[in-house]
Amino acid sequence: MKRNSRKTFVGKVVSDKMQKTITVVVDIYKKDPLYGKRVRQSKKFHVHDEEQVAKIGNLVNFMETRPLSKTKKFRLLKVLSHGKESEVRHSGETK
């Protein structure tokens, strides 16, 4: 797979507790087929962070790569902005 044809995503870091791995949430907006309303869906990705530079709350850019483990198929490109940790703790929690 060519490097430029790989998918890239922008998302918010919700966990950095693993070594060299971060969990990133990406919000995807889809249109409801019946009513036409935009509905937000979120998906979590495990992303490889070799230098361990990303922290909770950061906005990051990451791309598709070869499988690095059972669940890790993405690698970190760069940290776009630094966010507040408390915002993510409350909004990123799921039941």
JSON list of C-alpha atoms in Angstrom, two decimals:
[
{"chain": "A", "resi": 1, "resn": "MET", "atom": "CA", "xyz": [0.00, 0.00, 0.00]},
{"chain": "A", "resi": 2, "resn": "LYS", "atom": "CA", "xyz": [1.47, 3.36, -0.99]},
{"chain": "A", "resi": 3, "resn": "ARG", "atom": "CA", "xyz": [2.12, 5.77, 1.84]},
{"chain": "A", "resi": 4, "resn": "ASN", "atom": "CA", "xyz": [-0.03, 8.53, 0.35]},
{"chain": "A", "resi": 5, "resn": "SER", "atom": "CA", "xyz": [-3.04, 6.26, -0.23]},
{"chain": "A", "resi": 6, "resn": "ARG", "atom": "CA", "xyz": [-3.35, 5.34, 3.46]},
{"chain": "A", "resi": 7, "resn": "LYS", "atom": "CA", "xyz": [-6.19, 6.81, 5.48]},
{"chain": "A", "resi": 8, "resn": "THR", "atom": "CA", "xyz": [-5.45, 9.61, 7.92]},
{"chain": "A", "resi": 9, "resn": "PHE", "atom": "CA", "xyz": [-7.66, 10.69, 10.82]},
{"chain": "A", "resi": 10, "resn": "VAL", "atom": "CA", "xyz": [-7.83, 13.49, 13.36]},
{"chain": "A", "resi": 11, "resn": "GLY", "atom": "CA", "xyz": [-9.04, 12.65, 16.85]},
{"chain": "A", "resi": 12, "resn": "LYS", "atom": "CA", "xyz": [-8.78, 13.34, 20.57]},
{"chain": "A", "resi": 13, "resn": "VAL", "atom": "CA", "xyz": [-6.63, 11.26, 22.94]},
{"chain": "A", "resi": 14, "resn": "VAL", "atom": "CA", "xyz": [-8.73, 9.68, 25.71]},
{"chain": "A", "resi": 15, "resn": "SER", "atom": "CA", "xyz": [-6.13, 7.31, 27.20]},
{"chain": "A", "resi": 16, "resn": "ASP", "atom": "CA", "xyz": [-2.35, 7.20, 27.39]},
{"chain": "A", "resi": 17, "resn": "LYS", "atom": "CA", "xyz": [-1.95, 4.54, 30.10]},
{"chain": "A", "resi": 18, "resn": "MET", "atom": "CA", "xyz": [-0.34, 1.91, 27.86]},
{"chain": "A", "resi": 19, "resn": "GLN", "atom": "CA", "xyz": [3.31, 1.97, 26.88]},
{"chain": "A", "resi": 20, "resn": "LYS", "atom": "CA", "xyz": [3.80, 3.37, 23.35]},
{"chain": "A", "resi": 21, "resn": "THR", "atom": "CA", "xyz": [0.03, 3.15, 22.68]},
{"chain": "A", "resi": 22, "resn": "ILE", "atom": "CA", "xyz": [-2.69, 5.78, 22.93]},
{"chain": "A", "resi": 23, "resn": "THR", "atom": "CA", "xyz": [-6.45, 5.45, 22.54]},
{"chain": "A", "resi": 24, "resn": "VAL", "atom": "CA", "xyz": [-7.98, 8.07, 20.25]},
{"chain": "A", "resi": 25, "resn": "VAL", "atom": "CA", "xyz": [-11.67, 8.86, 19.70]},
{"chain": "A", "resi": 26, "resn": "VAL", "atom": "CA", "xyz": [-12.75, 10.04, 16.25]},
{"chain": "A", "resi": 27, "resn": "ASP", "atom": "CA", "xyz": [-16.21, 11.56, 15.78]},
{"chain": "A", "resi": 28, "resn": "ILE", "atom": "CA", "xyz": [-17.89, 10.73, 12.47]},
{"chain": "A", "resi": 29, "resn": "TYR", "atom": "CA", "xyz": [-21.05, 12.53, 11.35]},
{"chain": "A", "resi": 30, "resn": "LYS", "atom": "CA", "xyz": [-23.46, 10.52, 9.19]},
{"chain": "A", "resi": 31, "resn": "LYS", "atom": "CA", "xyz": [-26.78, 11.54, 7.72]},
{"chain": "A", "resi": 32, "resn": "ASP", "atom": "CA", "xyz": [-29.81, 9.53, 8.86]},
{"chain": "A", "resi": 33, "resn": "PRO", "atom": "CA", "xyz": [-31.29, 7.89, 5.74]},
{"chain": "A", "resi": 34, "resn": "LEU", "atom": "CA", "xyz": [-34.94, 8.38, 6.77]},
{"chain": "A", "resi": 35, "resn": "TYR", "atom": "CA", "xyz": [-35.02, 11.79, 8.48]},
{"chain": "A", "resi": 36, "resn": "GLY", "atom": "CA", "xyz": [-31.91, 13.46, 7.06]},
{"chain": "A", "resi": 37, "resn": "LYS", "atom": "CA", "xyz": [-30.60, 14.54, 10.46]},
{"chain": "A", "resi": 38, "resn": "ARG", "atom": "CA", "xyz": [-26.84, 14.41, 11.04]},
{"chain": "A", "resi": 39, "resn": "VAL", "atom": "CA", "xyz": [-26.01, 11.85, 13.71]},
{"chain": "A", "resi": 40, "resn": "ARG", "atom": "CA", "xyz": [-22.67, 11.75, 15.51]},
{"chain": "A", "resi": 41, "resn": "GLN", "atom": "CA", "xyz": [-20.95, 8.39, 15.84]},
{"chain": "A", "resi": 42, "resn": "SER", "atom": "CA", "xyz": [-17.65, 7.90, 17.62]},
{"chain": "A", "resi": 43, "resn": "LYS", "atom": "CA", "xyz": [-15.04, 5.22, 17.13]},
{"chain": "A", "resi": 44, "resn": "LYS", "atom": "CA", "xyz": [-11.97, 4.37, 19.22]},
{"chain": "A", "resi": 45, "resn": "PHE", "atom": "CA", "xyz": [-8.61, 3.52, 17.68]},
{"chain": "A", "resi": 46, "resn": "HIS", "atom": "CA", "xyz": [-5.41, 2.21, 19.27]},
{"chain": "A", "resi": 47, "resn": "VAL", "atom": "CA", "xyz": [-2.52, 4.26, 17.87]},
{"chain": "A", "resi": 48, "resn": "HIS", "atom": "CA", "xyz": [1.22, 3.56, 18.12]},
{"chain": "A", "resi": 49, "resn": "ASP", "atom": "CA", "xyz": [3.09, 6.44, 19.79]},
{"chain": "A", "resi": 50, "resn": "GLU", "atom": "CA", "xyz": [6.80, 5.55, 19.66]},
{"chain": "A", "resi": 51, "resn": "GLU", "atom": "CA", "xyz": [8.14, 8.62, 21.52]},
{"chain": "A", "resi": 52, "resn": "GLN", "atom": "CA", "xyz": [5.17, 8.79, 23.94]},
{"chain": "A", "resi": 53, "resn": "VAL", "atom": "CA", "xyz": [4.58, 12.49, 23.22]},
{"chain": "A", "resi": 54, "resn": "ALA", "atom": "CA", "xyz": [0.75, 12.48, 23.13]},
{"chain": "A", "resi": 55, "resn": "LYS", "atom": "CA", "xyz": [-1.10, 13.12, 26.38]},
{"chain": "A", "resi": 56, "resn": "ILE", "atom": "CA", "xyz": [-4.77, 12.95, 27.35]},
{"chain": "A", "resi": 57, "resn": "GLY", "atom": "CA", "xyz": [-6.78, 15.76, 25.74]},
{"chain": "A", "resi": 58, "resn": "ASN", "atom": "CA", "xyz": [-4.41, 16.35, 22.81]},
{"chain": "A", "resi": 59, "resn": "LEU", "atom": "CA", "xyz": [-5.76, 16.61, 19.28]},
{"chain": "A", "resi": 60, "resn": "VAL", "atom": "CA", "xyz": [-3.67, 14.26, 17.13]},
{"chain": "A", "resi": 61, "resn": "ASN", "atom": "CA", "xyz": [-3.25, 13.29, 13.49]},
{"chain": "A", "resi": 62, "resn": "PHE", "atom": "CA", "xyz": [-2.65, 9.58, 12.78]},
{"chain": "A", "resi": 63, "resn": "MET", "atom": "CA", "xyz": [-2.50, 7.28, 9.77]},
{"chain": "A", "resi": 64, "resn": "GLU", "atom": "CA", "xyz": [-3.07, 3.69, 8.76]},
{"chain": "A", "resi": 65, "resn": "THR", "atom": "CA", "xyz": [-0.07, 1.34, 8.81]},
{"chain": "A", "resi": 66, "resn": "ARG", "atom": "CA", "xyz": [0.77, -2.35, 8.84]},
{"chain": "A", "resi": 67, "resn": "PRO", "atom": "CA", "xyz": [-0.64, -4.33, 11.80]},
{"chain": "A", "resi": 68, "resn": "LEU", "atom": "CA", "xyz": [1.59, -3.71, 14.81]},
{"chain": "A", "resi": 69, "resn": "SER", "atom": "CA", "xyz": [-0.42, -5.91, 17.19]},
{"chain": "A", "resi": 70, "resn": "LYS", "atom": "CA", "xyz": [-3.84, -7.52, 17.45]},
{"chain": "A", "resi": 71, "resn": "THR", "atom": "CA", "xyz": [-5.61, -4.16, 17.88]},
{"chain": "A", "resi": 72, "resn": "LYS", "atom": "CA", "xyz": [-3.02, -1.60, 16.72]},
{"chain": "A", "resi": 73, "resn": "LYS", "atom": "CA", "xyz": [-3.07, -0.71, 13.02]},
{"chain": "A", "resi": 74, "resn": "PHE", "atom": "CA", "xyz": [-2.40, 3.05, 13.15]},
{"chain": "A", "resi": 75, "resn": "ARG", "atom": "CA", "xyz": [0.60, 5.23, 13.96]},
{"chain": "A", "resi": 76, "resn": "LEU", "atom": "CA", "xyz": [0.86, 8.78, 15.25]},
{"chain": "A", "resi": 77, "resn": "LEU", "atom": "CA", "xyz": [1.90, 11.46, 12.76]},
{"chain": "A", "resi": 78, "resn": "LYS", "atom": "CA", "xyz": [1.85, 14.58, 14.93]},
{"chain": "A", "resi": 79, "resn": "VAL", "atom": "CA", "xyz": [0.19, 16.31, 17.85]},
{"chain": "A", "resi": 80, "resn": "LEU", "atom": "CA", "xyz": [-1.96, 19.13, 16.48]},
{"chain": "A", "resi": 81, "resn": "SER", "atom": "CA", "xyz": [-2.93, 20.89, 19.72]},
{"chain": "A", "resi": 82, "resn": "HIS", "atom": "CA", "xyz": [-2.79, 20.42, 23.46]},
{"chain": "A", "resi": 83, "resn": "GLY", "atom": "CA", "xyz": [-6.12, 20.18, 25.28]},
{"chain": "A", "resi": 84, "resn": "LYS", "atom": "CA", "xyz": [-7.28, 20.04, 28.85]},
{"chain": "A", "resi": 85, "resn": "GLU", "atom": "CA", "xyz": [-7.23, 16.65, 30.53]},
{"chain": "A", "resi": 86, "resn": "SER", "atom": "CA", "xyz": [-10.39, 17.31, 32.57]},
{"chain": "A", "resi": 87, "resn": "GLU", "atom": "CA", "xyz": [-12.53, 17.93, 29.44]},
{"chain": "A", "resi": 88, "resn": "VAL", "atom": "CA", "xyz": [-11.71, 14.52, 28.00]},
{"chain": "A", "resi": 89, "resn": "ARG", "atom": "CA", "xyz": [-12.21, 12.62, 31.25]},
{"chain": "A", "resi": 90, "resn": "HIS", "atom": "CA", "xyz": [-15.85, 13.72, 31.39]},
{"chain": "A", "resi": 91, "resn": "SER", "atom": "CA", "xyz": [-16.78, 13.69, 27.70]},
{"chain": "A", "resi": 92, "resn": "GLY", "atom": "CA", "xyz": [-14.83, 10.54, 26.74]},
{"chain": "A", "resi": 93, "resn": "GLU", "atom": "CA", "xyz": [-16.29, 8.29, 29.41]},
{"chain": "A", "resi": 94, "resn": "THR", "atom": "CA", "xyz": [-18.69, 5.61, 28.27]},
{"chain": "A", "resi": 95, "resn": "LYS", "atom": "CA", "xyz": [-21.00, 3.41, 30.29]}
]
